[in-house]
Every structure is written in structure tokens, then in C-alpha cells.
Amino acid sequence: MADTGTLKSGDVTLFYRVFGTAGATPIMILHGANYFDSFDWIDVAGRLATDRQVVTFDRRGFGESEWSPSKDYSADALMEDMQAVAAHLGWTTFIPMGHSMAGGPAICFTANFPEIAERLIIVDSNMSGEGGSAGESVGNPPTMFDSVDAAMARFAKLGNPPRFAKDRVRAEAGLKKTADGLLLKRDPDFRNGVPQGDGIRKPVLEAQTRVEQIERIAQPILLVRGSKSDRYPPEEVERVTAAYPRIQWAVVDSEHDVAYQDPEGLIAAVRAFI
């Protein structure tokens, strides 16, 4: 059973779920984008929390967490959020575990805060590209639906559809009723990396590619991939294996939504690694 709560970080209030009691090194699970928030990680987080605390929180702009009024979804803001959650729980070290879009922040945090991140777990996340959100993307319209069924049908069209497309209870949890219809609980500007208005600030973290960040990481790294996921075709497996020979691999029987389609495989891989 999770304890839920909120905490302040920068210009937002974050919602979190925490499981278990203090023991071994805790785990911080970071969710992805289409459409995942801490709701999707309740089962996995609870089952990993047999000998430690495990927290999963709604990323700023997602789920029950606030949308940033300054549209600050920069790498700096995400790093500060992770530190705020850890401090709120009294953690001095933890293991970042990032799925999909959140693989980037998990890698970035481990590279820049090695004294805090004890190990790193990457779950079916793209291993190329830049190391954080740096571009500007604001003014995007909110995602609205006429019905829950329409929302589920929209997500069903994605490659490797998420749980949102298959589980009505989950879809209902990701939508908010408004006068104009059902609003997806996700800031449409969540990819913006340039804070706006009063939130404008100079970046603190140095811009880095994923390769540069991983090369800085001395801690053990586990990469869990879904055997049916579109994120890892054979050529990508070959590339990543050659580029990062020291990364440990685990393959689970799932598409991209690893936590929903093969939680047992994911949990077993994580337990073996930690």
C-alpha cells in the first residue's frame, strides 16, 4: 500500500507515491510520456519495496503534479525535482530507474550527481540524442477528448500502445473533466526546455549528449528492454551493445510498456541487479 503526498519543487507542487520502509538503498522510478505517470508504476513499485523504500512521482506537468507556470521542463528543473523528492523522504542516496522518456533524466542525474545515484536502471529508453530538454516548445494546445473511449482509441493508434489504450480505469485516471470535455493530464508544453517569463534562468547543467553522460558514469548500469518493443530493433541492440560494452542487459517479454506487460520479468531483472 502506498503512502501518497505532495511537495514543493521550484515553481510546481509534485505528487508522489512511496512504498515500503527504510532498509536497502531506495529506488526512484521515473515515468515516461505516452501516457505514463506514477499510476502505471504502482504494482512494480510496491513489489520492489519488500526490503527498501520505492518512490514514483508524477513528473512536473503530468498526472496530479502541477503544470509549470513558467513552462520549465528543462533538465535543470527535472534534476531539482528528483533532489526535492529525495530530500523530502530523507534519502541521501538512491537508485534512479527511468522508463522511456525518463531514461534521459535518470542518466543525466547519475552522470551529474554520482555521490547520490548509487546505480542506474534504464527501462526501454532511447539511448541516443541529447542529454536533456533544451529546445523551446510552447503554445501547444491542450489534448482534449469527447469521451474516455475516444481517448483510449487515440492512444491505441500509437506504436506499442500504452496501458492507457487498454485499461479503462487507467485511462479515466489520466483524464480531467472540464467544461470543454476531458483534458489529458499532461501539459502540452512538457517538452519545452526554455523557461518563460518570470521563470527565465540560465542553465546550470552543461549541455551533453547521451554518449557523453554515460561515459561519465562509473556506477553499475542495467538496461532492461522489451523483446517486442519498437525502441530496440536488432540494429539498435547491436549499436548500443558496441557503444556501451559495460552495460548489463536484461530482456523481458513485452512491448514498450514493460511495467504493464511483463512486470514479473522487470522485477526479477531489477532484483538481480540490485
PDB file of C-alpha atoms in Angstrom:
ATOM      1  CA  MET A   1       0.000   0.000   0.000  1.00  0.00           C
ATOM      2  CA  ALA A   2       1.342   3.346  -0.976  1.00  0.00           C
ATOM      3  CA  ASP A   3       1.600   6.484   1.069  1.00  0.00           C
ATOM      4  CA  THR A   4       0.803   9.470  -1.117  1.00  0.00           C
ATOM      5  CA  GLY A   5       1.767  13.071  -0.658  1.00  0.00           C
ATOM      6  CA  THR A   6       2.837  16.314  -2.261  1.00  0.00           C
ATOM      7  CA  LEU A   7       5.903  18.503  -2.013  1.00  0.00           C
ATOM      8  CA  LYS A   8       7.079  21.797  -3.445  1.00  0.00           C
ATOM      9  CA  SER A   9       9.886  21.902  -6.011  1.00  0.00           C
ATOM     10  CA  GLY A  10      10.693  25.146  -7.793  1.00  0.00           C
ATOM     11  CA  ASP A  11       7.516  26.552  -9.304  1.00  0.00           C
ATOM     12  CA  VAL A  12       5.406  23.374  -9.016  1.00  0.00           C
ATOM     13  CA  THR A  13       3.870  21.036  -6.459  1.00  0.00           C
ATOM     14  CA  LEU A  14       4.726  17.402  -7.144  1.00  0.00           C
ATOM     15  CA  PHE A  15       2.536  14.392  -6.323  1.00  0.00           C
ATOM     16  CA  TYR A  16       4.244  11.172  -5.255  1.00  0.00           C
ATOM     17  CA  ARG A  17       3.565   7.607  -4.142  1.00  0.00           C
ATOM     18  CA  VAL A  18       6.032   5.926  -1.786  1.00  0.00           C
ATOM     19  CA  PHE A  19       6.101   2.263  -0.814  1.00  0.00           C
ATOM     20  CA  GLY A  20       7.921   0.205   1.815  1.00  0.00           C
ATOM     21  CA  THR A  21      10.081   1.190   4.753  1.00  0.00           C
ATOM     22  CA  ALA A  22      13.696   2.266   5.132  1.00  0.00           C
ATOM     23  CA  GLY A  23      16.219  -0.501   4.510  1.00  0.00           C
ATOM     24  CA  ALA A  24      18.397  -1.154   1.483  1.00  0.00           C
ATOM     25  CA  THR A  25      19.195   1.635  -0.995  1.00  0.00           C
ATOM     26  CA  PRO A  26      15.870   3.137  -2.120  1.00  0.00           C
ATOM     27  CA  ILE A  27      14.707   3.322  -5.739  1.00  0.00           C
ATOM     28  CA  MET A  28      13.215   6.340  -7.519  1.00  0.00           C
ATOM     29  CA  ILE A  29      11.079   5.328 -10.512  1.00  0.00           C
ATOM     30  CA  LEU A  30      10.645   7.948 -13.251  1.00  0.00           C
ATOM     31  CA  HIS A  31       7.790   7.543 -15.740  1.00  0.00           C
ATOM     32  CA  GLY A  32       7.668   8.288 -19.455  1.00  0.00           C
ATOM     33  CA  ALA A  33       5.330  10.359 -21.635  1.00  0.00           C
ATOM     34  CA  ASN A  34       2.703   8.425 -23.621  1.00  0.00           C
ATOM     35  CA  TYR A  35       0.866   8.303 -21.263  1.00  0.00           C
ATOM     36  CA  PHE A  36       2.573   7.221 -18.059  1.00  0.00           C
ATOM     37  CA  ASP A  37       2.588   8.709 -14.579  1.00  0.00           C
ATOM     38  CA  SER A  38       3.070   7.135 -11.186  1.00  0.00           C
ATOM     39  CA  PHE A  39      -0.271   5.318 -11.555  1.00  0.00           C
ATOM     40  CA  ASP A  40       1.330   2.909 -14.036  1.00  0.00           C
ATOM     41  CA  TRP A  41       4.083   2.006 -11.583  1.00  0.00           C
ATOM     42  CA  ILE A  42       2.007   1.166  -8.502  1.00  0.00           C
ATOM     43  CA  ASP A  43       2.302  -2.611  -8.935  1.00  0.00           C
ATOM     44  CA  VAL A  44       6.028  -2.683  -9.774  1.00  0.00           C
ATOM     45  CA  ALA A  45       6.983  -0.143  -7.100  1.00  0.00           C
ATOM     46  CA  GLY A  46       5.009  -1.963  -4.417  1.00  0.00           C
ATOM     47  CA  ARG A  47       6.541  -5.313  -5.262  1.00  0.00           C
ATOM     48  CA  LEU A  48      10.084  -3.911  -5.303  1.00  0.00           C
ATOM     49  CA  ALA A  49       9.590  -2.354  -1.869  1.00  0.00           C
ATOM     50  CA  THR A  50       9.967  -5.535   0.176  1.00  0.00           C
ATOM     51  CA  ASP A  51      13.329  -4.515   1.658  1.00  0.00           C
ATOM     52  CA  ARG A  52      13.530  -0.785   0.905  1.00  0.00           C
ATOM     53  CA  GLN A  53      11.552   2.310   0.045  1.00  0.00           C
ATOM     54  CA  VAL A  54      10.500   2.871  -3.543  1.00  0.00           C
ATOM     55  CA  VAL A  55       9.044   6.179  -4.734  1.00  0.00           C
ATOM     56  CA  THR A  56       7.403   7.053  -8.013  1.00  0.00           C
ATOM     57  CA  PHE A  57       6.214  10.596  -8.611  1.00  0.00           C
ATOM     58  CA  ASP A  58       4.256  12.389 -11.308  1.00  0.00           C
ATOM     59  CA  ARG A  59       6.724  14.390 -13.347  1.00  0.00           C
ATOM     60  CA  ARG A  60       6.057  18.140 -13.405  1.00  0.00           C
ATOM     61  CA  GLY A  61       3.303  18.765 -15.931  1.00  0.00           C
ATOM     62  CA  PHE A  62       1.903  15.230 -15.638  1.00  0.00           C
ATOM     63  CA  GLY A  63      -0.803  13.478 -13.669  1.00  0.00           C
ATOM     64  CA  GLU A  64      -1.533  15.032 -10.287  1.00  0.00           C
ATOM     65  CA  SER A  65       1.573  17.226 -10.308  1.00  0.00           C
ATOM     66  CA  GLU A  66       1.210  20.866 -11.306  1.00  0.00           C
ATOM     67  CA  TRP A  67       1.932  22.263 -14.741  1.00  0.00           C
ATOM     68  CA  SER A  68       4.884  24.634 -14.561  1.00  0.00           C
ATOM     69  CA  PRO A  69       3.634  28.241 -14.855  1.00  0.00           C
ATOM     70  CA  SER A  70       6.985  29.181 -16.394  1.00  0.00           C
ATOM     71  CA  LYS A  71       6.909  26.140 -18.715  1.00  0.00           C
ATOM     72  CA  ASP A  72      10.140  24.999 -17.106  1.00  0.00           C
ATOM     73  CA  TYR A  73      10.654  21.406 -18.181  1.00  0.00           C
ATOM     74  CA  SER A  74      14.401  21.810 -18.556  1.00  0.00           C
ATOM     75  CA  ALA A  75      16.952  19.247 -17.456  1.00  0.00           C
ATOM     76  CA  ASP A  76      17.837  21.532 -14.548  1.00  0.00           C
ATOM     77  CA  ALA A  77      14.230  21.572 -13.334  1.00  0.00           C
ATOM     78  CA  LEU A  78      13.925  17.798 -13.562  1.00  0.00           C
ATOM     79  CA  MET A  79      17.170  17.298 -11.635  1.00  0.00           C
ATOM     80  CA  GLU A  80      15.918  19.683  -8.940  1.00  0.00           C
ATOM     81  CA  ASP A  81      12.640  17.754  -8.737  1.00  0.00           C
ATOM     82  CA  MET A  82      14.469  14.475  -8.188  1.00  0.00           C
ATOM     83  CA  GLN A  83      16.585  16.064  -5.463  1.00  0.00           C
ATOM     84  CA  ALA A  84      13.490  17.595  -3.841  1.00  0.00           C
ATOM     85  CA  VAL A  85      11.712  14.229  -3.718  1.00  0.00           C
ATOM     86  CA  ALA A  86      14.789  12.537  -2.234  1.00  0.00           C
ATOM     87  CA  ALA A  87      15.242  15.286   0.367  1.00  0.00           C
ATOM     88  CA  HIS A  88      11.563  15.139   1.312  1.00  0.00           C
ATOM     89  CA  LEU A  89      11.915  11.422   2.017  1.00  0.00           C
ATOM     90  CA  GLY A  90      15.218  11.856   3.839  1.00  0.00           C
ATOM     91  CA  TRP A  91      17.259   9.963   1.266  1.00  0.00           C
ATOM     92  CA  THR A  92      20.956  10.703   0.834  1.00  0.00           C
ATOM     93  CA  THR A  93      21.468   8.097  -1.910  1.00  0.00           C
ATOM     94  CA  PHE A  94      19.117   6.231  -4.219  1.00  0.00           C
ATOM     95  CA  ILE A  95      18.916   4.277  -7.470  1.00  0.00           C
ATOM     96  CA  PRO A  96      17.314   6.188 -10.382  1.00  0.00           C
ATOM     97  CA  MET A  97      15.147   3.998 -12.630  1.00  0.00           C
ATOM     98  CA  GLY A  98      13.849   5.714 -15.763  1.00  0.00           C
ATOM     99  CA  HIS A  99      11.440   4.351 -18.355  1.00  0.00           C
ATOM    100  CA  SER A 100      11.096   5.592 -21.927  1.00  0.00           C
ATOM    101  CA  MET A 101      11.436   9.412 -22.000  1.00  0.00           C
ATOM    102  CA  ALA A 102      12.609   9.302 -18.378  1.00  0.00           C
ATOM    103  CA  GLY A 103      15.682   7.280 -19.251  1.00  0.00           C
ATOM    104  CA  GLY A 104      17.312  10.586 -20.175  1.00  0.00           C
ATOM    105  CA  PRO A 105      16.759  12.284 -16.785  1.00  0.00           C
ATOM    106  CA  ALA A 106      17.873   9.109 -14.979  1.00  0.00           C
ATOM    107  CA  ILE A 107      21.105   9.047 -16.984  1.00  0.00           C
ATOM    108  CA  CYS A 108      21.613  12.802 -16.569  1.00  0.00           C
ATOM    109  CA  PHE A 109      21.146  12.623 -12.808  1.00  0.00           C
ATOM    110  CA  THR A 110      23.556   9.705 -12.421  1.00  0.00           C
ATOM    111  CA  ALA A 111      26.196  11.467 -14.523  1.00  0.00           C
ATOM    112  CA  ASN A 112      25.931  14.769 -12.664  1.00  0.00           C
ATOM    113  CA  PHE A 113      25.292  13.581  -9.108  1.00  0.00           C
ATOM    114  CA  PRO A 114      27.414  10.441  -8.685  1.00  0.00           C
ATOM    115  CA  GLU A 115      27.538  10.913  -4.920  1.00  0.00           C
ATOM    116  CA  ILE A 116      23.741  10.439  -4.761  1.00  0.00           C
ATOM    117  CA  ALA A 117      22.986   7.902  -7.508  1.00  0.00           C
ATOM    118  CA  GLU A 118      24.301   4.518  -6.390  1.00  0.00           C
ATOM    119  CA  ARG A 119      23.329   2.602  -9.531  1.00  0.00           C
ATOM    120  CA  LEU A 120      21.331   3.295 -12.702  1.00  0.00           C
ATOM    121  CA  ILE A 121      18.434   1.377 -14.235  1.00  0.00           C
ATOM    122  CA  ILE A 122      17.248   2.269 -17.755  1.00  0.00           C
ATOM    123  CA  VAL A 123      13.979   0.704 -18.940  1.00  0.00           C
ATOM    124  CA  ASP A 124      13.367   0.548 -22.699  1.00  0.00           C
ATOM    125  CA  SER A 125      14.646   4.057 -23.324  1.00  0.00           C
ATOM    126  CA  ASN A 126      16.219   5.556 -26.425  1.00  0.00           C
ATOM    127  CA  MET A 127      19.994   5.644 -25.908  1.00  0.00           C
ATOM    128  CA  SER A 128      20.827   8.314 -28.471  1.00  0.00           C
ATOM    129  CA  GLY A 129      20.299  12.055 -28.785  1.00  0.00           C
ATOM    130  CA  GLU A 130      20.828  14.979 -26.467  1.00  0.00           C
ATOM    131  CA  GLY A 131      21.122  14.666 -22.725  1.00  0.00           C
ATOM    132  CA  GLY A 132      18.216  16.918 -21.786  1.00  0.00           C
ATOM    133  CA  SER A 133      15.397  19.151 -22.984  1.00  0.00           C
ATOM    134  CA  ALA A 134      16.986  22.252 -24.472  1.00  0.00           C
ATOM    135  CA  GLY A 135      14.639  23.444 -27.201  1.00  0.00           C
ATOM    136  CA  GLU A 136      11.645  25.757 -26.995  1.00  0.00           C
ATOM    137  CA  SER A 137       8.150  24.325 -27.471  1.00  0.00           C
ATOM    138  CA  VAL A 138       5.338  26.452 -26.033  1.00  0.00           C
ATOM    139  CA  GLY A 139       1.812  27.406 -27.030  1.00  0.00           C
ATOM    140  CA  ASN A 140       0.778  23.861 -27.889  1.00  0.00           C
ATOM    141  CA  PRO A 141      -2.984  23.236 -27.494  1.00  0.00           C
ATOM    142  CA  PRO A 142      -4.155  21.015 -24.625  1.00  0.00           C
ATOM    143  CA  THR A 143      -5.147  17.465 -25.557  1.00  0.00           C
ATOM    144  CA  MET A 144      -8.924  17.145 -25.242  1.00  0.00           C
ATOM    145  CA  PHE A 145     -11.338  14.270 -25.801  1.00  0.00           C
ATOM    146  CA  ASP A 146     -15.106  13.914 -26.016  1.00  0.00           C
ATOM    147  CA  SER A 147     -15.117  10.618 -24.140  1.00  0.00           C
ATOM    148  CA  VAL A 148     -12.927   8.059 -22.399  1.00  0.00           C
ATOM    149  CA  ASP A 149     -13.427   5.727 -25.350  1.00  0.00           C
ATOM    150  CA  ALA A 150     -12.139   8.392 -27.732  1.00  0.00           C
ATOM    151  CA  ALA A 151      -9.055   8.899 -25.583  1.00  0.00           C
ATOM    152  CA  MET A 152      -8.345   5.180 -25.462  1.00  0.00           C
ATOM    153  CA  ALA A 153      -8.796   4.887 -29.230  1.00  0.00           C
ATOM    154  CA  ARG A 154      -6.322   7.740 -29.782  1.00  0.00           C
ATOM    155  CA  PHE A 155      -3.619   6.034 -27.737  1.00  0.00           C
ATOM    156  CA  ALA A 156      -4.388   2.676 -29.340  1.00  0.00           C
ATOM    157  CA  LYS A 157      -3.076   4.117 -32.625  1.00  0.00           C
ATOM    158  CA  LEU A 158       0.414   4.586 -31.185  1.00  0.00           C
ATOM    159  CA  GLY A 159       3.139   2.100 -31.925  1.00  0.00           C
ATOM    160  CA  ASN A 160       3.413  -0.243 -28.923  1.00  0.00           C
ATOM    161  CA  PRO A 161       0.207   1.196 -27.350  1.00  0.00           C
ATOM    162  CA  PRO A 162       0.453   2.021 -23.632  1.00  0.00           C
ATOM    163  CA  ARG A 163      -1.778   0.748 -20.854  1.00  0.00           C
ATOM    164  CA  PHE A 164      -3.895   3.877 -21.330  1.00  0.00           C
ATOM    165  CA  ALA A 165      -5.257   2.341 -24.553  1.00  0.00           C
ATOM    166  CA  LYS A 166      -6.180  -0.980 -22.945  1.00  0.00           C
ATOM    167  CA  ASP A 167      -7.245  -0.285 -19.359  1.00  0.00           C
ATOM    168  CA  ARG A 168     -10.322   1.914 -18.895  1.00  0.00           C
ATOM    169  CA  VAL A 169      -9.624   2.520 -15.201  1.00  0.00           C
ATOM    170  CA  ARG A 170      -6.151   3.742 -16.081  1.00  0.00           C
ATOM    171  CA  ALA A 171      -7.496   5.979 -18.855  1.00  0.00           C
ATOM    172  CA  GLU A 172     -10.054   7.528 -16.508  1.00  0.00           C
ATOM    173  CA  ALA A 173      -7.272   8.309 -14.032  1.00  0.00           C
ATOM    174  CA  GLY A 174      -5.384  10.203 -16.736  1.00  0.00           C
ATOM    175  CA  LEU A 175      -8.249  12.483 -17.706  1.00  0.00           C
ATOM    176  CA  LYS A 176      -9.816  15.508 -16.032  1.00  0.00           C
ATOM    177  CA  LYS A 177     -13.390  16.599 -16.681  1.00  0.00           C
ATOM    178  CA  THR A 178     -13.677  20.235 -17.764  1.00  0.00           C
ATOM    179  CA  ALA A 179     -16.379  22.406 -19.301  1.00  0.00           C
ATOM    180  CA  ASP A 180     -14.858  21.725 -22.728  1.00  0.00           C
ATOM    181  CA  GLY A 181     -14.537  17.965 -22.384  1.00  0.00           C
ATOM    182  CA  LEU A 182     -11.965  15.558 -20.971  1.00  0.00           C
ATOM    183  CA  LEU A 183      -8.489  17.040 -20.578  1.00  0.00           C
ATOM    184  CA  LEU A 184      -5.417  14.820 -20.716  1.00  0.00           C
ATOM    185  CA  LYS A 185      -3.454  15.417 -17.515  1.00  0.00           C
ATOM    186  CA  ARG A 186      -0.304  16.363 -19.361  1.00  0.00           C
ATOM    187  CA  ASP A 187       0.943  19.855 -20.125  1.00  0.00           C
ATOM    188  CA  PRO A 188       1.129  20.035 -23.938  1.00  0.00           C
ATOM    189  CA  ASP A 189       4.339  22.045 -23.490  1.00  0.00           C
ATOM    190  CA  PHE A 190       6.054  19.310 -21.461  1.00  0.00           C
ATOM    191  CA  ARG A 191       8.905  19.121 -23.964  1.00  0.00           C
ATOM    192  CA  ASN A 192       9.833  22.780 -23.517  1.00  0.00           C
ATOM    193  CA  GLY A 193      13.349  23.281 -22.178  1.00  0.00           C
ATOM    194  CA  VAL A 194      13.440  27.081 -22.153  1.00  0.00           C
ATOM    195  CA  PRO A 195      11.651  28.609 -19.104  1.00  0.00           C
ATOM    196  CA  GLN A 196       9.346  31.502 -19.891  1.00  0.00           C
ATOM    197  CA  GLY A 197       8.528  34.858 -18.291  1.00  0.00           C
ATOM    198  CA  ASP A 198       9.486  35.185 -14.633  1.00  0.00           C
ATOM    199  CA  GLY A 199      10.911  31.663 -14.766  1.00  0.00           C
ATOM    200  CA  ILE A 200      13.698  32.546 -17.182  1.00  0.00           C
ATOM    201  CA  ARG A 201      17.074  31.414 -15.857  1.00  0.00           C
ATOM    202  CA  LYS A 202      20.415  30.386 -17.211  1.00  0.00           C
ATOM    203  CA  PRO A 203      21.032  26.639 -17.449  1.00  0.00           C
ATOM    204  CA  VAL A 204      23.187  25.207 -14.670  1.00  0.00           C
ATOM    205  CA  LEU A 205      23.975  21.828 -16.177  1.00  0.00           C
ATOM    206  CA  GLU A 206      26.341  21.678 -19.106  1.00  0.00           C
ATOM    207  CA  ALA A 207      24.675  20.546 -22.344  1.00  0.00           C
ATOM    208  CA  GLN A 208      25.742  16.966 -23.024  1.00  0.00           C
ATOM    209  CA  THR A 209      24.846  14.159 -25.385  1.00  0.00           C
ATOM    210  CA  ARG A 210      23.682  10.812 -24.040  1.00  0.00           C
ATOM    211  CA  VAL A 211      27.054   9.324 -25.014  1.00  0.00           C
ATOM    212  CA  GLU A 212      28.948  11.978 -23.048  1.00  0.00           C
ATOM    213  CA  GLN A 213      26.803  11.444 -19.993  1.00  0.00           C
ATOM    214  CA  ILE A 214      27.132   7.669 -19.977  1.00  0.00           C
ATOM    215  CA  GLU A 215      30.891   7.933 -20.398  1.00  0.00           C
ATOM    216  CA  ARG A 216      30.976   9.901 -17.143  1.00  0.00           C
ATOM    217  CA  ILE A 217      29.074   7.244 -15.196  1.00  0.00           C
ATOM    218  CA  ALA A 218      31.189   4.847 -13.148  1.00  0.00           C
ATOM    219  CA  GLN A 219      28.269   3.196 -11.340  1.00  0.00           C
ATOM    220  CA  PRO A 220      26.813  -0.137 -12.498  1.00  0.00           C
ATOM    221  CA  ILE A 221      24.170   0.285 -15.225  1.00  0.00           C
ATOM    222  CA  LEU A 222      21.306  -2.060 -16.135  1.00  0.00           C
ATOM    223  CA  LEU A 223      19.330  -1.677 -19.361  1.00  0.00           C
ATOM    224  CA  VAL A 224      16.021  -3.557 -19.466  1.00  0.00           C
ATOM    225  CA  ARG A 225      14.418  -3.809 -22.899  1.00  0.00           C
ATOM    226  CA  GLY A 226      11.164  -5.271 -24.136  1.00  0.00           C
ATOM    227  CA  SER A 227      11.709  -8.082 -26.633  1.00  0.00           C
ATOM    228  CA  LYS A 228       8.801  -6.774 -28.754  1.00  0.00           C
ATOM    229  CA  SER A 229       9.496  -3.071 -28.290  1.00  0.00           C
ATOM    230  CA  ASP A 230       9.988  -0.776 -31.268  1.00  0.00           C
ATOM    231  CA  ARG A 231      12.698   1.086 -29.317  1.00  0.00           C
ATOM    232  CA  TYR A 232      15.226  -1.694 -29.854  1.00  0.00           C
ATOM    233  CA  PRO A 233      15.265  -3.195 -33.339  1.00  0.00           C
ATOM    234  CA  PRO A 234      18.238  -5.540 -33.973  1.00  0.00           C
ATOM    235  CA  GLU A 235      20.435  -2.771 -35.382  1.00  0.00           C
ATOM    236  CA  GLU A 236      19.891  -0.635 -32.262  1.00  0.00           C
ATOM    237  CA  VAL A 237      20.730  -3.558 -29.996  1.00  0.00           C
ATOM    238  CA  GLU A 238      23.940  -4.049 -31.965  1.00  0.00           C
ATOM    239  CA  ARG A 239      24.802  -0.342 -31.818  1.00  0.00           C
ATOM    240  CA  VAL A 240      24.185   0.070 -28.090  1.00  0.00           C
ATOM    241  CA  THR A 241      25.983  -3.162 -27.239  1.00  0.00           C
ATOM    242  CA  ALA A 242      29.044  -1.997 -29.166  1.00  0.00           C
ATOM    243  CA  ALA A 243      28.922   1.571 -27.831  1.00  0.00           C
ATOM    244  CA  TYR A 244      28.395   0.641 -24.175  1.00  0.00           C
ATOM    245  CA  PRO A 245      30.033  -2.761 -23.558  1.00  0.00           C
ATOM    246  CA  ARG A 246      29.913  -2.446 -19.768  1.00  0.00           C
ATOM    247  CA  ILE A 247      26.125  -2.009 -19.577  1.00  0.00           C
ATOM    248  CA  GLN A 248      24.289  -5.062 -18.264  1.00  0.00           C
ATOM    249  CA  TRP A 249      21.266  -6.154 -20.317  1.00  0.00           C
ATOM    250  CA  ALA A 250      18.019  -7.853 -19.377  1.00  0.00           C
ATOM    251  CA  VAL A 251      15.312  -8.766 -21.900  1.00  0.00           C
ATOM    252  CA  VAL A 252      11.669  -9.067 -20.846  1.00  0.00           C
ATOM    253  CA  ASP A 253       8.613 -10.333 -22.722  1.00  0.00           C
ATOM    254  CA  SER A 254       6.881  -7.082 -23.584  1.00  0.00           C
ATOM    255  CA  GLU A 255       6.447  -4.217 -25.983  1.00  0.00           C
ATOM    256  CA  HIS A 256       7.422  -0.732 -24.769  1.00  0.00           C
ATOM    257  CA  ASP A 257       5.045  -0.726 -21.787  1.00  0.00           C
ATOM    258  CA  VAL A 258       7.261  -3.030 -19.756  1.00  0.00           C
ATOM    259  CA  ALA A 259       5.640  -2.370 -16.361  1.00  0.00           C
ATOM    260  CA  TYR A 260       2.199  -3.363 -17.652  1.00  0.00           C
ATOM    261  CA  GLN A 261       3.050  -6.233 -19.977  1.00  0.00           C
ATOM    262  CA  ASP A 262       5.790  -8.058 -18.067  1.00  0.00           C
ATOM    263  CA  PRO A 263       6.061  -6.754 -14.502  1.00  0.00           C
ATOM    264  CA  GLU A 264       7.386 -10.110 -13.284  1.00  0.00           C
ATOM    265  CA  GLY A 265      10.259 -10.030 -15.758  1.00  0.00           C
ATOM    266  CA  LEU A 266      11.092  -6.426 -14.921  1.00  0.00           C
ATOM    267  CA  ILE A 267      11.003  -7.033 -11.170  1.00  0.00           C
ATOM    268  CA  ALA A 268      13.193 -10.127 -11.467  1.00  0.00           C
ATOM    269  CA  ALA A 269      15.758  -8.230 -13.564  1.00  0.00           C
ATOM    270  CA  VAL A 270      15.877  -5.303 -11.135  1.00  0.00           C
ATOM    271  CA  ARG A 271      16.169  -7.543  -8.079  1.00  0.00           C
ATOM    272  CA  ALA A 272      19.032  -9.468  -9.652  1.00  0.00           C
ATOM    273  CA  PHE A 273      20.819  -6.215 -10.444  1.00  0.00           C
ATOM    274  CA  ILE A 274      20.440  -4.528  -7.032  1.00  0.00           C
TER     275      ILE A 274
END
